Amino acid sequence: MTGRVEPSMMRQHLRMYLVLGSIDCPVDPTHVVQEALAGGATMIQFREKGDDALVGEPMIHLARRIQHQCHQAGVPYIVNDDVELALKLNADGVHIGQDDECAADVRKRIGNRILGVSAHTVEEAERAIRHGADYIGIGPIYPTRSKDDARAVQGTDILRILRDSGIDLPMVGIGGITAERVEEVLCAGADGVAVISAVTRAESAREAVETIAGASERFFLRK
Ligand code: TZP
Ligand code: MG
């Protein structure tokens, strides 16, 4: 990468953003990734979390396999929380929450790689921007079962509040998003949707991604 990702490119990457780790997947996560990439996933985040999550070498091995799949497909590969891992793998970016390392410090460590920051309020979003975020993740928009320590459900109103406050940074909604809800999330101001279970627990991850990506494409064609 020669410089920071352009906002217009970032918005494209956020269209159908798959987030996953081994505990989110009833089958081999690399199978889910393969199907999701075939269905048109636009970015993938490795988020290996939870009581039974992989650690150590098995975790790094899975992280590398998914990175390889993303690389083959030409899709950016983002690592959740673990800046060390992202640097070790030379991932395309990092996503951090409000309880993780300070975004400004992460920006310094990762250079021009993509930096995503979760935000729940206008203040958090503005700080993330000052600290060098390339996009903000907003949620949970709807109830979710995929995050134990999720904050209160925000609804799509939070997306409108952020946009109305003048925040223009690429923004992705997350939490309980299904194909039926894509339009509502995008209408409220998101550039894309980040999903776990709607894809990882679908009978066909490929079809799930195709349906979500299709809904998003239709929305932006009309805009
Ligand atoms: N951050 C806010 S909600 C959430 C994360 C990681 C989980 C989203 O998972 P799902 O299954 O799409 O609701
Ligand atoms: Mg985190």
mmCIF file of C-alpha atoms and ligand atoms in Angstrom, residues 49 80-81 95-97 100, ligand 2:
data_model
loop_
_atom_site.group_PDB
_atom_site.id
_atom_site.type_symbol
_atom_site.label_atom_id
_atom_site.label_comp_id
_atom_site.label_asym_id
_atom_site.label_seq_id
_atom_site.Cartn_x
_atom_site.Cartn_y
_atom_site.Cartn_z
ATOM 1 C CA LYS A 49 -12.931 -14.458 20.612
ATOM 2 C CA ASN A 80 -9.691 -7.741 15.396
ATOM 3 C CA ASP A 81 -7.969 -6.280 18.495
ATOM 4 C CA HIS A 95 -10.215 -3.244 14.054
ATOM 5 C CA ILE A 96 -10.310 -2.084 17.669
ATOM 6 C CA GLY A 97 -12.996 -1.316 20.222
ATOM 7 C CA ASP A 100 -8.670 -1.788 23.397
HETATM 8 MG MG MG B 2 -12.034 -5.265 20.731
#
